[in-house]
PDB file of C-alpha atoms in Angstrom:
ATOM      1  CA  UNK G 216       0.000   0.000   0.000  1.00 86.00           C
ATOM      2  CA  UNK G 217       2.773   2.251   0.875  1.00 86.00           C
ATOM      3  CA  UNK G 218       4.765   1.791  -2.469  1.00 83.00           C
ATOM      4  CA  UNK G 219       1.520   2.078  -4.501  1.00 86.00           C
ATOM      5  CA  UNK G 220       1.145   5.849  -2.930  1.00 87.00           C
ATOM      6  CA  UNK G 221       4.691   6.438  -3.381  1.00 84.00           C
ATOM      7  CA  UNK G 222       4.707   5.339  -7.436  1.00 81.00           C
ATOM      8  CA  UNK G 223       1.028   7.499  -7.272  1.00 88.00           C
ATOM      9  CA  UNK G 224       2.576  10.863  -6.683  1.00 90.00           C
ATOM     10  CA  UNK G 225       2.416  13.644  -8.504  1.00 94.00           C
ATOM     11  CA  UNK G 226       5.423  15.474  -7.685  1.00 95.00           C
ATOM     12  CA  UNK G 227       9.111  14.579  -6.170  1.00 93.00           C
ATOM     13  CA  UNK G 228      11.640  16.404  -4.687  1.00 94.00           C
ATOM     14  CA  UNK G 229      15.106  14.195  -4.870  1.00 92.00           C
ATOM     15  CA  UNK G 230      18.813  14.505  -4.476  1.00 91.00           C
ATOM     16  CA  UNK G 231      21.707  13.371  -6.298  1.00 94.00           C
ATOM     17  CA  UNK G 232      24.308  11.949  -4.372  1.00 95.00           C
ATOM     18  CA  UNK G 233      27.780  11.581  -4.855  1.00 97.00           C
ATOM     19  CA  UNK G 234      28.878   8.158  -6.118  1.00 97.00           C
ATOM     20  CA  UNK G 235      31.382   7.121  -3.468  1.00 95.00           C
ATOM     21  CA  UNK G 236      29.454   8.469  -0.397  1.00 95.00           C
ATOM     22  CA  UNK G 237      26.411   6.968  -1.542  1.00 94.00           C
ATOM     23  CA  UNK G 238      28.124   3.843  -1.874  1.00 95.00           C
ATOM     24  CA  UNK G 239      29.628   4.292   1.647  1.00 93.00           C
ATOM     25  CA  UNK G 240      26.197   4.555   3.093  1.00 92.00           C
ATOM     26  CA  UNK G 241      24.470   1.627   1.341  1.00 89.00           C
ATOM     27  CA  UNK G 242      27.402  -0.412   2.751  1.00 92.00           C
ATOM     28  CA  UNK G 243      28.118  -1.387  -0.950  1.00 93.00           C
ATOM     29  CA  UNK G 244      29.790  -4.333  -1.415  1.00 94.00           C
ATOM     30  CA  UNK G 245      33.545  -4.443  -2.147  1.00 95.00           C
ATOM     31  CA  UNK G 246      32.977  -6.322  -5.628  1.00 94.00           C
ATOM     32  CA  UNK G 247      30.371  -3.462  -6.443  1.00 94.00           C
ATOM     33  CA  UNK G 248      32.738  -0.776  -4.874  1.00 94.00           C
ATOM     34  CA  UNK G 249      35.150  -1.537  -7.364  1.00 95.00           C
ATOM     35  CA  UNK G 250      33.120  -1.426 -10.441  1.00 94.00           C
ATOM     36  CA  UNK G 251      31.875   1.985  -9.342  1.00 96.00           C
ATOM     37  CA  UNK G 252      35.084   3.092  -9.438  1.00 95.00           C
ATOM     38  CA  UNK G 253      36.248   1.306 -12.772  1.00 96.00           C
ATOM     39  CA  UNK G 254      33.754   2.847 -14.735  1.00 96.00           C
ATOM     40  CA  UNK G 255      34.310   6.513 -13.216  1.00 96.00           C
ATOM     41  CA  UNK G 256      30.927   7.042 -11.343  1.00 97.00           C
ATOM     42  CA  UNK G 257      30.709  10.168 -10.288  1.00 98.00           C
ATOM     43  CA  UNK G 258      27.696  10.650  -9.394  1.00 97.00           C
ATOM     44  CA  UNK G 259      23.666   8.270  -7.800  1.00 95.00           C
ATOM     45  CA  UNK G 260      20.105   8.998  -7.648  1.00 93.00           C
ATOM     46  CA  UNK G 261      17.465   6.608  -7.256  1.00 91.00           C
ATOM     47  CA  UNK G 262      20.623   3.839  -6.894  1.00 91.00           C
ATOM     48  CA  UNK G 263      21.608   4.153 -10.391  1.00 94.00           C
ATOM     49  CA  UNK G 264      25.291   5.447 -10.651  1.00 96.00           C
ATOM     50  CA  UNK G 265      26.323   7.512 -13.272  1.00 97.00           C
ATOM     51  CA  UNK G 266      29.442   8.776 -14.781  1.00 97.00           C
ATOM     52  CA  UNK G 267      30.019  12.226 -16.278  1.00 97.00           C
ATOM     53  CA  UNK G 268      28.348  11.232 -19.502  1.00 97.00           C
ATOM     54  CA  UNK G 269      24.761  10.567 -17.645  1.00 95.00           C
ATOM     55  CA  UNK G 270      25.610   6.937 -18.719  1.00 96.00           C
ATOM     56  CA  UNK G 271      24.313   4.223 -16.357  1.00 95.00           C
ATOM     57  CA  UNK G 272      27.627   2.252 -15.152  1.00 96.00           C
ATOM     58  CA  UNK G 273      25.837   0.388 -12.226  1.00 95.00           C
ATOM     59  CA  UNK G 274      22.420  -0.190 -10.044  1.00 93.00           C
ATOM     60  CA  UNK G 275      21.428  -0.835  -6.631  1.00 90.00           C
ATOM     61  CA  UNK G 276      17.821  -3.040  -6.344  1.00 83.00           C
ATOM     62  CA  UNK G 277      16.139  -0.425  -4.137  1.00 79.00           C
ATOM     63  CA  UNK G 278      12.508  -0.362  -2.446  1.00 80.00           C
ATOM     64  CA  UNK G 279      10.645   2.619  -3.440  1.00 80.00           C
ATOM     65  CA  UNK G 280      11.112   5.025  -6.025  1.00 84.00           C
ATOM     66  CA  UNK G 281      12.813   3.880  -9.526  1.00 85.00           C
ATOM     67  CA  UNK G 282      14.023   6.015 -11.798  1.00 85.00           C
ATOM     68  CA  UNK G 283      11.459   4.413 -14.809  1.00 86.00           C
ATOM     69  CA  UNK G 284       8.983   6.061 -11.971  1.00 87.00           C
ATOM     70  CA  UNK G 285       9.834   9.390 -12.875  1.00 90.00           C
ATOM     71  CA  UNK G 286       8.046   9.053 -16.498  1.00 91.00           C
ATOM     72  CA  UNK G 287       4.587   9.201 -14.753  1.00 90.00           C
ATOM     73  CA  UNK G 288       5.044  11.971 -12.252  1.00 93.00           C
ATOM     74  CA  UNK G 289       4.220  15.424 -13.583  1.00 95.00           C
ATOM     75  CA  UNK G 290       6.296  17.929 -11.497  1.00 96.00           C
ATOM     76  CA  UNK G 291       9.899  17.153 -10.339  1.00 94.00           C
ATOM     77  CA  UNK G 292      12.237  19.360  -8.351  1.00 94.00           C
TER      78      UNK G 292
END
């Protein structure tokens, strides 16, 4: 019930996190910490880590919010 009103909203006010400390506080896996780093993430939001060409390099399974969520909400800060 809670994740159907959370994927219901109409507007979503998120961060973006930077790769490493994002990583530090998921308690990321050294196997996964490394591939961050190989592939030069610099940057996570809705556990998807990016590098500096907005390219997908790696992503978390999270509970809640995905980014493919963010299609079907109208306003987004």
């Amino acid at each position: 019930e809670v994740l159907q009103t959370i994927k219901s909203s109409t507007m979503l006010i998120h961060g973006i996190g930077e790769a490493k400390t994002m990583a530090m506080r998921r308690n990321t896996p050294a196997e996964d910490l490394k591939k961050i780093d190989e592939h030069d993430a610099v940057t996570e939001a809705f556990g998807y880590y990016f590098n500096r060409d907005g390219e997908v390099v790696h992503k978390v399974h999270s509970v809640g919010m995905q980014l493919d969520d963010l299609e079907s909400i109208p306003h987004i800060i």
